Structure formats: C-alpha cells, structure tokens
Coordinates of C-alpha atoms in Angstrom, one line a residue:
M1 CA 58.5 140.1 195.4
N2 CA 62.2 140.6 195.3
S3 CA 64.0 137.4 196.0
N4 CA 67.2 139.1 197.4
P5 CA 67.0 139.0 201.2
M6 CA 69.2 142.1 201.7
Y7 CA 66.3 144.2 200.6
M8 CA 64.2 143.4 203.6
E9 CA 60.9 143.6 201.7
Y10 CA 57.7 144.5 203.5
V11 CA 54.5 142.8 202.4
D12 CA 52.6 146.0 201.8
D13 CA 55.4 147.4 199.7
A14 CA 56.1 144.3 197.6
D15 CA 54.1 142.8 194.7
P16 CA 50.5 142.1 195.6
Q17 CA 50.0 138.8 197.3
P18 CA 46.8 137.0 198.3
A19 CA 48.1 136.1 201.8
P20 CA 46.6 138.2 204.6
R21 CA 49.8 138.7 206.5
R22 CA 51.1 142.2 206.6
R23 CA 53.9 144.2 208.2
G24 CA 52.4 147.5 207.2
W25 CA 53.0 149.4 210.5
R26 CA 54.9 152.5 209.7
I27 CA 55.5 154.4 213.0
L28 CA 57.7 157.4 212.4
G29 CA 56.0 158.8 215.5
W30 CA 58.5 156.7 217.6
V31 CA 60.7 159.8 217.7
C32 CA 58.0 161.6 219.7
V33 CA 58.2 158.9 222.3
G34 CA 61.9 159.1 222.4
V35 CA 62.0 162.9 222.7
S36 CA 59.3 163.0 225.3
A37 CA 60.7 160.1 227.3
V38 CA 64.1 161.8 227.6
M39 CA 62.5 165.1 228.6
V40 CA 60.0 163.5 230.9
A41 CA 62.6 161.2 232.6
G42 CA 64.9 164.2 233.2
S43 CA 62.0 166.2 234.6
L44 CA 60.9 163.3 236.8
T45 CA 64.5 163.0 238.0
M46 CA 64.3 166.6 239.2
Y47 CA 61.2 165.8 241.1
G48 CA 62.9 162.7 242.6
V49 CA 60.1 160.3 241.6
Y50 CA 61.7 158.6 238.7
R51 CA 63.0 155.4 240.4
S52 CA 60.0 153.0 239.9
A53 CA 59.2 154.3 236.5
L54 CA 62.7 154.1 235.1
G55 CA 63.1 150.6 236.5
N56 CA 60.8 149.5 233.6
I57 CA 63.4 150.3 230.9
N58 CA 65.4 147.6 229.2
H59 CA 69.1 148.2 228.4
E60 CA 71.7 147.0 225.9
D61 CA 75.5 147.2 226.2
T62 CA 76.0 149.3 223.1
N63 CA 79.6 150.3 223.8
G64 CA 80.6 146.6 224.2
L65 CA 78.7 145.6 221.0
V66 CA 79.9 148.4 218.8
G67 CA 83.5 148.2 219.9
P68 CA 86.3 150.9 220.3
N69 CA 86.8 152.2 216.7
R70 CA 84.1 154.9 216.7
P71 CA 84.0 158.4 215.3
K72 CA 85.5 161.2 217.4
K73 CA 83.4 163.8 219.2
L74 CA 84.1 167.2 217.7
N75 CA 81.7 169.2 219.7
S76 CA 79.5 169.1 222.9
A77 CA 76.3 168.2 221.0
M78 CA 74.3 165.2 222.0
N79 CA 73.3 162.6 219.4
I80 CA 70.5 160.2 220.3
L81 CA 69.4 157.5 217.8
L82 CA 65.6 156.9 218.0
L83 CA 64.4 153.6 216.7
G84 CA 60.9 152.1 216.2
S85 CA 60.4 148.4 216.6
D86 CA 57.5 146.4 215.1
T87 CA 57.9 143.6 217.6
R88 CA 54.8 141.6 218.3
A89 CA 56.0 140.5 221.7
G90 CA 53.8 141.1 224.9
D91 CA 51.0 143.6 224.5
N92 CA 52.0 144.2 220.9
A93 CA 50.8 140.8 219.8
K94 CA 47.3 142.1 218.9
Y95 CA 48.9 143.9 215.9
G96 CA 49.9 140.7 214.2
K97 CA 49.7 137.4 216.2
S98 CA 51.0 135.4 213.2
M99 CA 54.2 137.4 213.4
K100 CA 54.8 137.0 217.1
N101 CA 57.9 134.7 216.6
E102 CA 59.4 136.7 213.7
L103 CA 62.4 138.9 214.1
P104 CA 61.4 142.5 214.7
R105 CA 62.1 145.2 212.1
S106 CA 62.6 148.9 212.2
D107 CA 61.7 151.3 209.4
T108 CA 62.1 154.3 211.7
M109 CA 65.6 155.5 212.2
I110 CA 66.0 159.1 213.4
L111 CA 69.1 160.7 214.7
L112 CA 68.1 163.4 217.2
H113 CA 70.9 166.0 217.2
L114 CA 70.8 168.4 220.2
S115 CA 73.1 171.4 219.4
P116 CA 75.6 172.6 221.9
G117 CA 73.9 174.7 224.5
G118 CA 70.6 172.9 224.0
G119 CA 68.8 175.7 222.3
Q120 CA 68.2 173.9 219.0
A121 CA 67.5 170.3 218.0
M122 CA 67.2 168.4 214.7
G123 CA 65.6 165.1 214.0
I124 CA 67.4 163.5 211.0
S125 CA 65.4 160.8 209.3
F126 CA 67.1 157.9 207.5
P127 CA 64.7 156.3 204.9
R128 CA 64.2 152.6 205.5
D129 CA 65.0 152.0 201.8
L130 CA 68.4 153.7 201.9
M131 CA 71.2 151.5 200.5
V132 CA 74.5 151.8 202.4
S133 CA 77.7 149.9 203.2
M134 CA 77.0 147.9 206.4
P135 CA 79.8 146.9 208.8
S136 CA 80.0 143.6 210.6
C137 CA 78.2 143.7 214.0
K138 CA 78.3 141.8 217.2
T139 CA 74.8 140.9 218.5
S140 CA 73.5 140.6 222.0
H141 CA 73.0 136.9 221.4
G142 CA 76.8 136.4 220.9
T143 CA 76.8 136.0 217.1
T144 CA 78.4 138.2 214.5
T145 CA 76.8 139.5 211.3
A146 CA 78.7 139.7 208.0
A147 CA 79.8 143.0 206.6
Q148 CA 78.0 144.0 203.4
S149 CA 79.1 146.5 200.7
R150 CA 75.5 147.2 199.8
A151 CA 72.6 146.6 202.1
Q152 CA 69.3 148.3 202.9
I153 CA 69.8 150.3 206.1
N154 CA 66.9 148.9 208.0
S155 CA 68.3 145.4 207.7
A156 CA 70.9 146.3 210.4
F157 CA 68.2 146.2 213.1
T158 CA 66.8 142.8 212.0
L159 CA 70.2 141.2 211.7
G160 CA 72.0 142.8 214.6
G161 CA 69.7 144.8 216.8
A162 CA 69.8 148.5 217.9
S163 CA 73.5 148.6 218.5
C164 CA 74.1 147.4 214.9
V165 CA 72.0 150.3 213.6
V166 CA 74.2 152.6 215.8
K167 CA 77.4 151.1 214.3
T168 CA 76.0 151.3 210.7
I169 CA 74.9 155.0 210.9
E170 CA 78.2 155.9 212.5
H171 CA 80.0 154.1 209.7
V172 CA 77.9 156.0 207.0
T173 CA 78.0 159.5 208.6
D174 CA 81.1 159.5 210.8
I175 CA 79.0 161.1 213.5
K176 CA 79.4 159.8 217.1
I177 CA 76.1 158.5 218.5
D178 CA 75.9 159.0 222.3
H179 CA 72.8 157.0 223.0
F180 CA 69.9 155.1 221.5
M181 CA 66.2 154.8 222.4
Q182 CA 64.0 152.0 221.0
V183 CA 60.2 152.0 221.5
D184 CA 57.2 150.0 220.3
F185 CA 53.5 150.5 219.4
N186 CA 52.2 150.8 222.9
G187 CA 54.7 153.5 223.9
F188 CA 53.6 155.5 220.9
K189 CA 49.9 155.3 221.9
A190 CA 50.7 156.3 225.5
I191 CA 52.4 159.5 224.4
T192 CA 49.5 160.6 222.2
N193 CA 47.1 159.9 225.0
A194 CA 49.2 161.7 227.6
V195 CA 49.3 165.0 225.6
G196 CA 45.5 164.8 225.0
G197 CA 45.7 164.2 221.3
V198 CA 47.8 165.5 218.4
P199 CA 46.4 167.9 215.8
V200 CA 46.5 166.8 212.1
C201 CA 45.1 168.3 208.9
L202 CA 43.7 166.1 206.1
P203 CA 43.3 167.5 202.6
K204 CA 40.5 165.0 201.8
D205 CA 38.3 162.4 203.4
V206 CA 40.2 159.2 204.3
N207 CA 38.8 155.7 204.6
D208 CA 41.7 153.3 204.8
H209 CA 40.4 149.8 205.6
K210 CA 43.9 148.3 205.9
A211 CA 45.0 150.9 208.5
K212 CA 41.5 151.1 210.0
L213 CA 41.5 154.9 209.6
K214 CA 38.4 156.8 208.8
L215 CA 38.5 160.6 209.1
S216 CA 36.9 163.5 207.3
R217 CA 38.6 166.3 205.5
G218 CA 39.9 169.1 207.8
T219 CA 41.6 169.3 211.2
H220 CA 41.4 166.7 214.0
E221 CA 42.9 165.9 217.4
I222 CA 43.8 162.2 217.3
K223 CA 45.3 159.9 219.9
G224 CA 45.7 156.2 220.8
E225 CA 44.6 153.7 218.2
T226 CA 43.5 156.5 215.8
A227 CA 46.9 158.2 215.9
L228 CA 48.5 154.8 215.4
A229 CA 46.4 154.2 212.3
Y230 CA 47.2 157.7 211.0
V231 CA 51.0 157.2 211.1
R232 CA 50.9 153.7 209.7
S233 CA 48.6 154.6 206.8
R234 CA 50.4 154.8 203.5
Y235 CA 48.3 154.5 200.3
A236 CA 45.3 156.5 201.5
L237 CA 47.4 159.6 202.1
G238 CA 49.9 161.3 199.8
N239 CA 51.4 159.6 196.7
G240 CA 52.1 156.2 198.4
S241 CA 55.9 156.6 198.5
D242 CA 57.9 156.1 201.6
T243 CA 59.6 159.6 201.2
D244 CA 56.2 161.2 201.0
R245 CA 55.1 159.4 204.1
I246 CA 58.2 160.5 206.0
K247 CA 57.3 164.1 205.3
R248 CA 53.8 163.6 206.6
Q249 CA 55.0 161.8 209.7
Q250 CA 57.6 164.5 210.4
K251 CA 54.7 167.0 210.5
F252 CA 53.0 164.7 213.0
M253 CA 56.1 164.5 215.1
G254 CA 56.4 168.3 215.1
A255 CA 52.8 168.8 216.0
L256 CA 53.2 166.3 218.9
A257 CA 56.3 168.0 220.2
N258 CA 54.6 171.4 219.9
K259 CA 51.6 170.0 221.9
A260 CA 53.8 168.5 224.6
M261 CA 55.9 171.6 225.0
S262 CA 52.8 173.8 225.3
A263 CA 50.3 171.6 227.2
G264 CA 52.1 171.6 230.5
V265 CA 52.8 167.9 230.5
L266 CA 56.5 168.4 231.1
T267 CA 56.0 170.6 234.2
N268 CA 53.2 168.6 235.9
P269 CA 54.6 165.9 238.3
G270 CA 51.4 163.9 238.2
K271 CA 51.2 163.8 234.5
L272 CA 54.9 163.1 234.2
L273 CA 54.8 160.1 236.4
S274 CA 51.7 158.6 234.7
L275 CA 53.3 159.2 231.3
M276 CA 56.6 157.8 232.3
N277 CA 55.1 154.6 233.8
A278 CA 53.3 154.0 230.5
T279 CA 56.1 154.7 228.1
T280 CA 59.1 153.1 229.9
K281 CA 57.5 149.7 229.7
S282 CA 58.0 150.0 225.9
L283 CA 61.5 151.5 226.0
T284 CA 65.0 150.0 225.4
T285 CA 68.1 152.1 225.7
D286 CA 71.9 151.8 225.9
E287 CA 73.3 151.1 229.4
E288 CA 74.9 154.6 229.5
L289 CA 71.5 156.4 229.2
T290 CA 71.1 156.5 233.0
P291 CA 68.7 158.8 235.1
P292 CA 71.5 161.4 235.7
V293 CA 72.2 161.5 232.0
M294 CA 68.5 161.9 231.2
M295 CA 68.3 164.7 233.8
K296 CA 71.3 166.5 232.1
I297 CA 69.7 166.2 228.7
A298 CA 66.3 167.4 230.0
Q299 CA 67.9 170.3 231.8
G300 CA 69.6 171.3 228.6
M301 CA 66.3 171.2 226.6
Q302 CA 64.2 173.1 229.2
G303 CA 64.5 176.5 227.4
M304 CA 64.0 175.1 223.9
T305 CA 60.9 176.2 222.1
S306 CA 59.1 174.1 219.4
G307 CA 60.3 176.5 216.7
K308 CA 63.8 175.4 217.4
L309 CA 63.0 171.7 216.8
R310 CA 63.6 170.9 213.1
F311 CA 63.0 167.7 211.1
V312 CA 64.9 166.8 207.9
T313 CA 65.6 163.7 205.8
V314 CA 69.2 162.9 204.9
P315 CA 70.0 164.3 201.5
S316 CA 69.1 161.4 199.2
G317 CA 67.5 160.5 195.9
A318 CA 66.7 157.5 193.7
D319 CA 69.3 154.7 193.8
P320 CA 70.9 154.5 190.3
L321 CA 71.1 150.7 190.7
D322 CA 67.5 150.2 191.7
V323 CA 64.7 152.8 191.2
N324 CA 62.8 151.2 194.1
R325 CA 65.5 152.1 196.5
V326 CA 67.2 155.3 197.8
A327 CA 70.9 156.4 197.8
L328 CA 72.7 159.3 199.5
S329 CA 73.1 162.4 197.2
P330 CA 76.3 164.4 196.9
A331 CA 74.9 166.9 199.5
A332 CA 74.9 164.2 202.2
Q333 CA 78.5 164.4 203.2
P334 CA 78.6 168.2 203.5
F335 CA 75.5 167.9 205.6
F336 CA 77.0 165.2 207.9
S337 CA 80.1 167.4 208.2
A338 CA 77.9 170.3 209.4
V339 CA 76.3 168.1 212.0
R340 CA 79.7 166.8 213.2
N341 CA 81.1 170.3 213.5
D342 CA 78.0 172.0 215.0
K343 CA 79.9 174.1 217.6
T344 CA 77.9 177.3 217.5
V345 CA 75.9 178.0 220.5
P346 CA 72.9 180.3 219.8
T347 CA 73.2 183.5 221.7
E348 CA 70.8 186.4 222.3
P349 CA 71.9 189.8 221.0
K350 CA 73.7 192.0 223.6
A351 CA 71.6 194.5 225.5
G352 CA 70.7 197.4 223.3
A353 CA 71.7 195.6 220.1
S354 CA 69.2 195.3 217.2
K355 CA 66.9 192.4 217.2
I356 CA 65.6 192.9 213.7
P357 CA 66.0 189.6 211.7
P358 CA 67.7 189.6 208.3
S359 CA 64.3 188.9 206.6
Q360 CA 63.3 192.5 207.5
V361 CA 66.5 194.2 206.3
R362 CA 66.8 195.7 202.8
V363 CA 70.4 196.0 201.6
R364 CA 72.1 197.6 198.6
V365 CA 75.6 196.3 197.9
F366 CA 78.2 198.6 196.3
N367 CA 81.6 197.6 195.0
A368 CA 84.4 199.9 196.2
S369 CA 87.1 197.3 196.1
G370 CA 88.2 197.7 192.5
I371 CA 87.8 194.0 191.9
G372 CA 85.1 193.0 189.5
G373 CA 82.2 190.9 190.7
Q374 CA 82.7 191.6 194.4
A375 CA 79.3 193.2 195.0
A376 CA 77.5 190.3 193.3
R377 CA 79.4 187.7 195.3
V378 CA 78.6 189.4 198.6
A379 CA 75.0 190.0 197.6
E380 CA 74.5 186.3 196.9
D381 CA 76.0 185.5 200.3
L382 CA 73.6 187.9 202.0
Q383 CA 70.6 186.5 200.2
S384 CA 71.4 183.0 201.4
Q385 CA 71.2 184.4 204.9
G386 CA 67.8 185.9 204.4
F387 CA 68.5 189.5 203.6
H388 CA 66.6 191.3 200.8
V389 CA 69.4 192.4 198.5
E390 CA 70.1 194.3 195.3
V391 CA 73.4 195.2 193.7
G392 CA 73.9 199.0 193.7
G393 CA 76.8 199.0 191.3
N394 CA 80.3 200.5 191.7
A395 CA 81.4 203.1 194.2
P396 CA 84.6 205.2 194.6
T397 CA 87.5 202.9 195.5
S398 CA 87.9 202.5 199.3
K399 CA 90.0 200.3 201.4
V400 CA 87.6 199.9 204.3
T401 CA 84.3 198.0 204.1
R402 CA 81.6 199.9 205.9
V403 CA 77.8 200.0 206.5
M404 CA 75.7 203.1 205.9
Y405 CA 72.0 203.6 206.2
G406 CA 69.1 205.8 205.1
A407 CA 66.5 207.4 207.2
G408 CA 64.7 204.9 209.5
A409 CA 67.2 202.1 208.9
D410 CA 69.7 202.7 211.8
E411 CA 68.7 199.5 213.7
H412 CA 68.5 197.5 210.5
S413 CA 72.1 198.5 209.8
Q414 CA 73.2 196.9 213.1
T415 CA 71.8 193.5 212.0
L416 CA 74.0 193.6 209.0
N417 CA 77.0 195.2 210.7
R418 CA 77.3 192.3 213.2
L419 CA 78.1 189.9 210.4
I420 CA 81.2 192.0 209.2
P421 CA 84.4 191.2 211.2
N422 CA 86.1 194.3 212.6
A423 CA 83.7 196.7 210.9
P424 CA 83.3 200.3 212.1
Q425 CA 80.0 201.4 213.4
P426 CA 77.4 202.2 210.8
T427 CA 76.9 205.8 209.8
A428 CA 74.0 207.7 208.3
R429 CA 74.2 208.3 204.6
T430 CA 73.3 211.7 203.2
G431 CA 70.9 211.1 200.4
G432 CA 70.6 207.5 201.3
K433 CA 67.4 205.6 200.4
P434 CA 64.9 205.6 203.4
G435 CA 64.6 202.3 205.1
V436 CA 67.6 200.8 203.2
V437 CA 71.0 199.8 204.4
D438 CA 74.0 200.3 202.0
L439 CA 77.0 198.0 202.2
I440 CA 80.2 199.4 200.7
V441 CA 82.6 196.6 200.0
G442 CA 86.2 197.9 200.3
S443 CA 89.5 196.5 199.0
N444 CA 90.2 195.0 202.4
G445 CA 87.8 192.2 201.5
I446 CA 84.9 190.8 203.4
N447 CA 84.1 187.4 204.8
L448 CA 80.7 187.5 206.3
K449 CA 79.9 185.6 209.5
S450 CA 76.8 183.4 209.5
A451 CA 73.6 185.0 210.7
K452 CA 72.4 181.5 211.6
A453 CA 73.6 179.4 214.5
G454 CA 74.2 175.7 214.1
I455 CA 73.3 173.6 211.0
P456 CA 72.2 175.5 207.9
T457 CA 68.6 175.3 206.8
Q458 CA 68.0 172.1 204.7
Q459 CA 65.7 171.8 201.7
G460 CA 62.3 170.6 202.7
E461 CA 62.9 170.9 206.5
I462 CA 59.9 171.0 208.8
R463 CA 59.7 172.9 212.2
A464 CA 57.6 171.8 215.1
D465 CA 55.7 175.0 215.2
D466 CA 54.8 175.0 211.4
D467 CA 51.1 175.3 210.4
I468 CA 49.8 171.7 210.4
C469 CA 47.8 172.4 207.2
K470 CA 50.8 173.8 205.4
G471 CA 51.5 171.9 202.2
T472 CA 48.6 169.4 202.6

C-alpha cells in the first residue's frame, strides 16, 4: 500500500491485505439523487407541499468557507456540484460498522452544468484519482487545511468537507460553482426504489461476492440493495479500472434519469412527496440552495428531455508521475473554457424553416475564392458539425459565397444556409446533383456558425437516452 497519505488509498484498490475492512463502495449514482432531488424539490415547491420534506436537509455555509476570491460568472448557466459521501453515520452504519468513526470520503465528484435556458445539461465527472493543485480550505470545524501543489482530488472532501471540494474544483477549472448537493447510500437506494427500478444490461453473468451482486447476462430492472451492489461493483464488471467504472456508472445515471423523466414520478404529487421525504434525510447542501432556488432550477428543467442530458469525464489521461493516478490532458482547459462561456441558448427553428439535421444533408464544397485550400478547410469544418461532405474542386471565381441545390434538396439547403452569415437565399442549380447541396465558397470568405448549441460534443460522452446495451 502506498505510504504517502496524500493519495487517499482505498483498501480495495491497494495492495492485497488480509484484513477484512473495506471501503469499496463506489457510488457514482449519487448524481441521480442530486438531479432528482433538485427537480423533485422544485416540483414539490410548485405544489406547496415541500416544507416538511425540505426541513430534513442539512446545510453548510459554503460562501463563508470558500471566501470571496471566486471565479466570475460569465453566463446565466447553473453549476451544481454533486458529491457522494461514504459516511457510516446513522442508518449507513450497516455498510461498515468498523468504519463508523472514520472520516467520510467521496470518490464521486460530478459538476452538473445546466446550460442557459435549461434546455441542456451535462454531468462532468472528476475521477477520484485525479492529481491537482489543492488550495488551503477553511473547514466547518474552524480549522484550516494546508495548500498542496499536488494532491489527489478526492482528498479535499476528507480533509475539508464539501466546501473544500467546491473551492478545489473552482481553483482547477475557473468555473463558478453555484451550489452543491451531498448524499449518502440510503438516498441512492430511495431514488432507485421510487422510480421502480433502473434498467441495466450485463454482457455476462456476474457473481461478485464482495459487492453481493449476482445477476445473469442480459437486461434487468434493479433497485434498492441490488442497485447499490451494481454501482459499487468494480472487478466483476469491465476491466477493473476506475475510468472504466465511471463509464459504466454514467450509463446507469443516464438510464435512471431517463426512467425518472418518463415514469411520471416528477409530475405526481404523491410520488414526489414520498420520494422527497426519503431522499432529503440523506441530503446536505449549501445554505443558498433554498426552496425558491430549487423551484427556479426545476422550472428551468421542466422542458428538458433525457436526450439533452449528457455525461462526460474531464479530459484526462495517465499521470506521467504515477501510472496509478490520473492527470488533466491538454484538452481540459479548452473544455473548461467552453463550459465557462456556454452562452448559447438552444432555439427551435423559425416557423417554416427546415428541420432537417446536418446528419441528413449531403454537401459538395467548391472553391470560388481564388485562394488555395479554402474548399478543404470549409469541408472539414462542416464534417465536424455532422454534414456529409465532399470537396467538389474549383469553380469560376466569385466574390459572394452562396448555396445551391439539386432536385429534392431545397429544404436540405436551408439547414446549411443558416450557418452562413449574411448569405443570400439558396437557389436551384441547373444540372445539380439530385439530393445534394452545393456550397460555393467566394472570395468574401466564410466563417461558419455552429450548428450545435452549448458545449461541443466530447469524446466518449454518454446521453441519458442511449441504448443501455450499447458498448457492453
């Protein structure tokens, strides 16, 4: 076992030991509780029956503990940090009585980013083994932790509590965190029971004695203790790595969110109150996450479909100083910048406008600018936005960039034309290829708008409405 305390080793991840004590409870499903609790609380507020349920929630003075020097808000998005605690206090004692008096740990840190307008959301996972620079933190007990130039990110929770995790992630990302939600084992089970079970897909039979999970190959609806065993299992599923487990648990979160959004739980006052009474007993938040704020968040999420809920892991890879740890990759800072600057509110096309997606549009790009390589550059940009593109070669020199179309491609041309600033209306092309749109790049240049609102698609991202058996 590593003797350096900054690594915050877990017994099930360290060198094999004969002692029976384990901290192998990996609950990335906490985010499901967090998302559901926010939406449920807001919905209950609308029904006017939230008071007794929300009275169960514990609070922490995050603003006072983090201090004044925080990142600036650059947009109207909402950022909520979701944390899982492995505390053995209270009803959680049965999951490890020998650890009842130990400091709780969190290996689940997810930044829930709600885009401006509430039409999209992204759950951003921070691997528990991520090595970062950690600032000094004030704790709720009146002590102060020491700053560290290199620390494992999950040690922030053990050393300084939830508000220290908020400060650390703000320090690493420069993203302002508006609120946090912290939950434990029983809150997770309550959510899975309330939605009537969560669908999962197993590529093989599983018999994990440590996690107490025994399921056959195929699809299952799991809840309660079985769901808890599923999300904590590590070595019986996947390759045993924490990053592989994150992917599997992100799929579980997506399936749970998809079930909650489609099962009528969030629109049934009786189910809402029962669910809220169960989950709030396991919930801790910052003092500013009040019922009116929860209502505002829930109202903003009412129209969001599960297909607009995405899960990603921060861009990262093996730590060059320790192969057993993780470090941010060069793509991390551009990603954090995109989150900070997420100002685009998704809008529906205007009445009468084409609703054909880029993935169904075939485009030929012709260079009429007189500048070599222009067609190839524009073609690459269009491909990155989902169009099917080929370079058509050179065309007679023209100053104006314009869109033309062959037979049957008039609506398809509108999808492309919307991305070209100040472009004239598309015109039919005599002799054009049927079903194909031609883009003539003129000498006035072209700077395509983005066909996608909000944060660009990330490698390996998972959506809540994905097929649960995809990639298993």
